[in-house]
Coordinates of C-alpha atoms and ligand atoms in Angstrom, one line a residue:
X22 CA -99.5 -67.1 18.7
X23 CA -96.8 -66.0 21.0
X24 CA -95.0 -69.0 20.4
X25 CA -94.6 -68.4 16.4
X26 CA -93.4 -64.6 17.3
X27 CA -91.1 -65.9 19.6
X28 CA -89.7 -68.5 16.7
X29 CA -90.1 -65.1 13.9
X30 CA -88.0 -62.8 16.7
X31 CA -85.5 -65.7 17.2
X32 CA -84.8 -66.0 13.6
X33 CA -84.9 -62.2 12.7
X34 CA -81.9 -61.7 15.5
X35 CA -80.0 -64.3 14.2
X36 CA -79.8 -63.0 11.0
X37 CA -79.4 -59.5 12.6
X38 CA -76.5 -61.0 14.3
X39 CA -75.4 -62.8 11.4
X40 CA -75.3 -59.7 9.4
X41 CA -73.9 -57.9 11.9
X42 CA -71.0 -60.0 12.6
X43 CA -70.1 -60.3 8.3
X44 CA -70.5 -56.2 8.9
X45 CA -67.8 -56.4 11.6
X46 CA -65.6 -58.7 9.8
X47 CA -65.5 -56.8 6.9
X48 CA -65.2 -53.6 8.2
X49 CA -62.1 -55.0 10.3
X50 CA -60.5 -56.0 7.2
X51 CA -61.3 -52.3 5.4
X52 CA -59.6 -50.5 8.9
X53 CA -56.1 -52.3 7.9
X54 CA -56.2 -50.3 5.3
X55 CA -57.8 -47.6 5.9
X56 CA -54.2 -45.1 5.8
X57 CA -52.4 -46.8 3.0
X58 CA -55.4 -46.0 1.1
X59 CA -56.3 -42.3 2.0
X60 CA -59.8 -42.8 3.1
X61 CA -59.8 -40.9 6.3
X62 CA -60.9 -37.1 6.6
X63 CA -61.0 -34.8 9.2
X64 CA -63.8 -32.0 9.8
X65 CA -63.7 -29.4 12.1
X66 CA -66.7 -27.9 13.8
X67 CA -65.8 -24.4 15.3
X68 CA -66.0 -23.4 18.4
X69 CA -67.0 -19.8 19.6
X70 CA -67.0 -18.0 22.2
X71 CA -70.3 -17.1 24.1
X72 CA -68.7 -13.7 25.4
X73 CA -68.0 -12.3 22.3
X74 CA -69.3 -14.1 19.7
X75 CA -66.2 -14.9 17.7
X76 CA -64.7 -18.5 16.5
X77 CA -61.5 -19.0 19.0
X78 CA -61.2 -22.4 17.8
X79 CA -62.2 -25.8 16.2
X80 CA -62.6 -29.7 17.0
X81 CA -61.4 -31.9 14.6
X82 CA -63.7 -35.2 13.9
X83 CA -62.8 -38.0 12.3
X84 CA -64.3 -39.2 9.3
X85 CA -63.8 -42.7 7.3
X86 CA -64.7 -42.3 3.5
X87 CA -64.7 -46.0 2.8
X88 CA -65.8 -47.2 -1.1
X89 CA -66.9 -50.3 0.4
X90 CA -69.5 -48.8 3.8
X91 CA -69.8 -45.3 2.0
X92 CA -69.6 -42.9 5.1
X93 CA -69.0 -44.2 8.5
X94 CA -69.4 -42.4 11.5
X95 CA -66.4 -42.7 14.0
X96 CA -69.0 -44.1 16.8
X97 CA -69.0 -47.1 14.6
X98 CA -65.4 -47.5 13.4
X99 CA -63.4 -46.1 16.7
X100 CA -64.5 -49.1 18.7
X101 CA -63.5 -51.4 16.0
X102 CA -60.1 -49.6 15.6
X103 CA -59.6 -49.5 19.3
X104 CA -60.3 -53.6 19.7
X105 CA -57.2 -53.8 16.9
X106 CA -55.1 -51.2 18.6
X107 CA -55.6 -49.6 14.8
X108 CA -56.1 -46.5 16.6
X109 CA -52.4 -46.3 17.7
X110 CA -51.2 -45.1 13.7
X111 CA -55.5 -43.9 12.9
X112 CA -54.8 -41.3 16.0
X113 CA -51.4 -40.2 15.0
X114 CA -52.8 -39.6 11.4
X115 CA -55.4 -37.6 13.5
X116 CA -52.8 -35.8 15.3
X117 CA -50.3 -34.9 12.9
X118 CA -53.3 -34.0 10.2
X119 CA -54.8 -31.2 12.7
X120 CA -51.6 -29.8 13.7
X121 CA -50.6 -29.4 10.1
X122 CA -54.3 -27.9 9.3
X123 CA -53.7 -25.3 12.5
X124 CA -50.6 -23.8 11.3
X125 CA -51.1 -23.6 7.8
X126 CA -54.3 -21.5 9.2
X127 CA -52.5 -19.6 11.0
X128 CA -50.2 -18.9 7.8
X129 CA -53.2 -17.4 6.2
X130 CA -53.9 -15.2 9.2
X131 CA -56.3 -17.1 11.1
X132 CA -55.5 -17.8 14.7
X133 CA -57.5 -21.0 16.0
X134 CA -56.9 -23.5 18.7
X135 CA -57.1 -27.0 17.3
X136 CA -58.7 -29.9 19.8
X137 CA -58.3 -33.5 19.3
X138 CA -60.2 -36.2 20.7
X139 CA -57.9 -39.1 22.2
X140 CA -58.8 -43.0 22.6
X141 CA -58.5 -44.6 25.9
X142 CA -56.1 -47.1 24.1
X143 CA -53.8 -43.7 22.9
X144 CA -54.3 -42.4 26.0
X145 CA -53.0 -45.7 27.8
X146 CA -50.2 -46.2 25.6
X147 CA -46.5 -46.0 26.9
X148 CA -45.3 -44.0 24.2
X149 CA -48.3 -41.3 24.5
X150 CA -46.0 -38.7 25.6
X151 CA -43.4 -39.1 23.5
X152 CA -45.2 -39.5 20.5
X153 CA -46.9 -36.0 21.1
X154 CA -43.7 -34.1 21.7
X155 CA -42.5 -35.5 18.4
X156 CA -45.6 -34.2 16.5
X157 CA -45.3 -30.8 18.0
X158 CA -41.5 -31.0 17.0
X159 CA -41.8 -32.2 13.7
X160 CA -45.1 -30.2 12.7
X161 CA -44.1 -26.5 14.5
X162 CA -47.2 -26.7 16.1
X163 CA -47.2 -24.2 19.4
X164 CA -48.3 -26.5 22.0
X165 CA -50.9 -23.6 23.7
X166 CA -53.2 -24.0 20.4
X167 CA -53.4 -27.6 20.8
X168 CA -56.2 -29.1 23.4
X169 CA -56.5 -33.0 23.9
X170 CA -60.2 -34.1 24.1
X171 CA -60.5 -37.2 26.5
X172 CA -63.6 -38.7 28.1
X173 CA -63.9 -40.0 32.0
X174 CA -63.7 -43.4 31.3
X175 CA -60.0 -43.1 29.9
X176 CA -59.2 -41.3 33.1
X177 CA -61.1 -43.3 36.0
X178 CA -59.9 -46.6 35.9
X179 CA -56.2 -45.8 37.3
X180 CA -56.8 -42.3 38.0
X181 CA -52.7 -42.1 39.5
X182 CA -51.4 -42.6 36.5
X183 CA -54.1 -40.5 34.7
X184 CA -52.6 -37.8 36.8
X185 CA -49.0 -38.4 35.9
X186 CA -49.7 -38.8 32.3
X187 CA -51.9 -35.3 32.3
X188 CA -49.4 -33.4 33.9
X189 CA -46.8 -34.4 31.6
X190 CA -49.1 -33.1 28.1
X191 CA -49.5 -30.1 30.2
X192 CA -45.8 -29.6 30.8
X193 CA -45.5 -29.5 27.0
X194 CA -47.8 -27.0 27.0
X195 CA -51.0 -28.7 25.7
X196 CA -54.3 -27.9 27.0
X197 CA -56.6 -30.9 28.1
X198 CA -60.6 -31.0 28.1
X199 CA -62.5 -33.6 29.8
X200 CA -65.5 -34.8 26.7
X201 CA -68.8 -35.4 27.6
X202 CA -68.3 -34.6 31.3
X203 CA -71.1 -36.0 33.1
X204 CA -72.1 -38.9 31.3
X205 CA -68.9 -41.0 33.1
X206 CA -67.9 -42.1 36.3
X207 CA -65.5 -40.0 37.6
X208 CA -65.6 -38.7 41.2
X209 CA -65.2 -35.1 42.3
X210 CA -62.0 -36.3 44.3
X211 CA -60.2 -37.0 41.3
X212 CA -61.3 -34.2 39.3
X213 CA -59.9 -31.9 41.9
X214 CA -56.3 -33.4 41.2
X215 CA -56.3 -33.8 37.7
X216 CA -54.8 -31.0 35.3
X217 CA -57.7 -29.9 33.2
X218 CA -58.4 -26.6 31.6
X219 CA -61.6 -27.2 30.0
X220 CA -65.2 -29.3 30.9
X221 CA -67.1 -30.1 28.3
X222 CA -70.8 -30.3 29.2
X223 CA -72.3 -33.4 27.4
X224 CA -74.9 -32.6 25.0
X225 CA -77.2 -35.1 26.8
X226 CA -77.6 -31.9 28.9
X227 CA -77.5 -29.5 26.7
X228 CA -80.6 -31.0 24.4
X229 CA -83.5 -30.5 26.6
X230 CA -82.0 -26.9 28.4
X231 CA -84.8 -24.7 27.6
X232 CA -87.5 -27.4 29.3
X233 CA -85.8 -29.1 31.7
X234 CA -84.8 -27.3 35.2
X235 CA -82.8 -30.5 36.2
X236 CA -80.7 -30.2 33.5
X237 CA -79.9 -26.4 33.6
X238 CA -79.1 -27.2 37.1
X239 CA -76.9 -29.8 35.8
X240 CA -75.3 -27.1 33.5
X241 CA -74.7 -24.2 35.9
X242 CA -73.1 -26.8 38.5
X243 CA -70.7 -28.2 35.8
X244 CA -69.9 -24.0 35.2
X245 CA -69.6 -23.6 38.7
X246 CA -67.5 -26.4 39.3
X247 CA -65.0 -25.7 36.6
X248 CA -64.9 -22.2 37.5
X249 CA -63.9 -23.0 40.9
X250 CA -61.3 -25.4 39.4
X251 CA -59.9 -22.6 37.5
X252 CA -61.2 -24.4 34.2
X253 CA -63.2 -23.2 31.0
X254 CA -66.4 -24.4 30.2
X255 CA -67.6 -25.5 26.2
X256 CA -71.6 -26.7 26.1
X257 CA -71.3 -29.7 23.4
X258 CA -74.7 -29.7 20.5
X259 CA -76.0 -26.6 21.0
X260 CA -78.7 -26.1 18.1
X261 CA -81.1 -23.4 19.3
X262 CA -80.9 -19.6 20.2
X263 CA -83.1 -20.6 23.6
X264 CA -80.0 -22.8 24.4
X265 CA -77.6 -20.1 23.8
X266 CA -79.3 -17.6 25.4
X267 CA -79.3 -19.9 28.7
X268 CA -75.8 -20.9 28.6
X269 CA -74.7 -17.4 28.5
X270 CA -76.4 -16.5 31.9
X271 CA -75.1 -19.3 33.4
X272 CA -71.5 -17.9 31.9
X273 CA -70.5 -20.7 30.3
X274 CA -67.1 -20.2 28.2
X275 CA -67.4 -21.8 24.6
X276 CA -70.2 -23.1 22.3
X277 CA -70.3 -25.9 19.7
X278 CA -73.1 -27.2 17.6
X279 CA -75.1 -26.9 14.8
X280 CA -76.4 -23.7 15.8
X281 CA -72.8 -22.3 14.5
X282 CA -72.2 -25.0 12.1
X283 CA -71.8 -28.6 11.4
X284 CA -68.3 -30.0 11.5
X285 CA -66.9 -29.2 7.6
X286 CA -64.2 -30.3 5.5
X287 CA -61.2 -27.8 5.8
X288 CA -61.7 -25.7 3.1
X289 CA -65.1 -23.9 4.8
X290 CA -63.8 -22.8 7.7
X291 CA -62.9 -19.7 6.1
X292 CA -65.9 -19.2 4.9
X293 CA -67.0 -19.9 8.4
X294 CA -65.0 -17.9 10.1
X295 CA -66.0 -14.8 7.8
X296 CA -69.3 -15.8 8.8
X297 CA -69.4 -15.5 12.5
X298 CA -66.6 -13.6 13.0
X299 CA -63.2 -13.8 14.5
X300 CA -60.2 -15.4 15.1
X301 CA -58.0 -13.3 12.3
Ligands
LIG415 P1 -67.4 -35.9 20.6 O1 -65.9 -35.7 20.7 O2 -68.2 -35.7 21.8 O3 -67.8 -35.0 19.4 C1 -69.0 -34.3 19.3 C2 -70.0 -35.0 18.4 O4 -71.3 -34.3 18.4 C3 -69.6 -35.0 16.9 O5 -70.1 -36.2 16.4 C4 -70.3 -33.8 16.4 O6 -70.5 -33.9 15.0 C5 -71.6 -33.9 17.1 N1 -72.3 -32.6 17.2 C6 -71.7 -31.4 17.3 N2 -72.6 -30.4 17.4 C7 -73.8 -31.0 17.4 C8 -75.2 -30.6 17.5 O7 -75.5 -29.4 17.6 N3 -76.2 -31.5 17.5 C9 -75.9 -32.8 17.3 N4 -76.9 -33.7 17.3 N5 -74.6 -33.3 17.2 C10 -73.6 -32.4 17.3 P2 -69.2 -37.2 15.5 O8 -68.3 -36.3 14.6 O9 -70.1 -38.2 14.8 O10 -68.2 -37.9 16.5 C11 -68.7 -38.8 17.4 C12 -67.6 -39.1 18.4 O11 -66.6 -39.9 17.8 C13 -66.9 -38.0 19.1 O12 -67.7 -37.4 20.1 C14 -65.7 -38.6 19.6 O13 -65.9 -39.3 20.8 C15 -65.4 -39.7 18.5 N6 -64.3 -39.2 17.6 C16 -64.5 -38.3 16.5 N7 -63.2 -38.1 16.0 C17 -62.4 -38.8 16.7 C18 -60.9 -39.0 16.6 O14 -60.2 -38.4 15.8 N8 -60.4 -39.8 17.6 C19 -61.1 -40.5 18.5 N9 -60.5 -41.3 19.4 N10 -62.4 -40.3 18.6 C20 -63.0 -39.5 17.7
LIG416 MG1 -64.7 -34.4 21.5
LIG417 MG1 -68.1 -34.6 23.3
LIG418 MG1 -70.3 -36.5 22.9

């Protein structure tokens, strides 16, 4: 008996894998034209401010509308993109698209900090700084209202130049927030010397807040710590009030999740914004 599951398994992951890889192949051919043909979207998902209530700000999230894979979430495509270096002109897209969507915002009178979520590869790349100065020259953008989202894992692995490369985006002005802080590997030591304004508590922390004393002690160190570092603190997938409620004892700075809203096109963060309050 075991031996005929063992021959069923072997042939269901080979298929799995065989699907998997056409998947991959395919998907790597619809990425090279993924621009040319318009199919990415960015939503935003507001962020709000636990003191007061109000939207101070949005992420933006990419989205690839592809007529072949109907929706595909980034966790899927970014890795791909990244293996191709795609995500060089996919993150510029990304870049110049949210700065563009933050001032003509502010145009209609709402004032709202725009965050970005950089690749390791853009984060890596020579031309990083350049290419950022030249989006904030060519789009108007003031540097203070944009943030750059980047995880540990871009940071760790030669954490001297991560240093260099962070001060210089916060010369320009840009604010920087380490994503999912918590979940990598980076030391204390290096955290200390890097240039960051905001920790972002991961939401693997964030889920379980209301029942699990290990991870609100997680949460009010992470607050402490950034506190003491002279950063801000945003709790990443909040969905319930019980959440909330916590996370404003343990004064942390800025909210996101579902509890507010879900990322959404463009064209409902007004309606949004009217909704909670804010950022006018
Ligand atoms: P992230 O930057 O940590 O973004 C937060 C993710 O959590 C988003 O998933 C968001 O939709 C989701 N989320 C927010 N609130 C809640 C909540 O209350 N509950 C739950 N269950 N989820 C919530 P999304 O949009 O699928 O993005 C996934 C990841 O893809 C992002 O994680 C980021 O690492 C990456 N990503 C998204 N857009 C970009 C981009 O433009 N460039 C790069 N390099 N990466 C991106
Ligand atoms: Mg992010
Ligand atoms: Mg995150
Ligand atoms: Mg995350």
């Amino acid at each position: 008996h075991a031996k005929a599951e063992g021959k069923n398994t072997f042939r269901f992951f080979s298929e799995e894998l065989n699907n998997s890889f056409r998947d991959r192949i395919a998907m790597e051919h619809g990425l090279r034209h993924i621009l040319d043909r318009g199919e990415l979207e960015l939503h935003y998902q507001p962020k709000v401010s636990v003191a007061t209530g109000q939207v101070i700000g949005v992420e933006a999230l990419l989205r690839w509308n592809s007529p072949e894979f109907g929706m595909v979430s980034p966790m899927r495509f970014i890795p791909l993109a990244e293996e191709t270096r795609q995500i060089i002109p996919i993150g510029e897209w990304v870049l110049r698209t949210a700065c563009q969507q933050q001032l003509l915002w502010q145009q209609q009178g709402i004032q709202l900090s725009m965050a970005v979520n950089l690749s390791a590869v853009q984060f890596k790349s020579p031309a990083l700084i350049e290419r950022i100065a030249a989006l904030i020259d060519e789009t108007g953008i003031q540097p203070e209202n944009l943030e750059l989202e980047l995880t540990e894992s871009a940071l760790v692995d030669k954490p001297d130049d991560a240093v260099r490369v962070l001060e210089q985006l916060r010369s320009l002005g840009c604010g920087i927030s380490i994503d999912d802080f918590g979940t990598g590997y980076s030391s204390l030591s290096y955290l200390k010397n890097f240039p960051v304004t905001i920790l972002k508590i991961d939401r693997s922390f964030v889920r379980d807040l209301a029942h699990n004393s290990g991870d609100r002690a997680i949460a009010q160190s992470v607050v402490s710590l950034a506190t003491n570092l002279d950063m801000k603190t945003v709790a990443e997938g909040v969905e319930e009030q019980e959440q909330l409620e916590i996370l404003q004892q343990i004064g942390c700075t800025y909210i996101q999740g579902f509890i507010h809203s879900r990322p959404v096109p463009a064209d409902q963060i007004l309606a949004v914004v009217k909704r909670l309050g804010g950022a006018a």
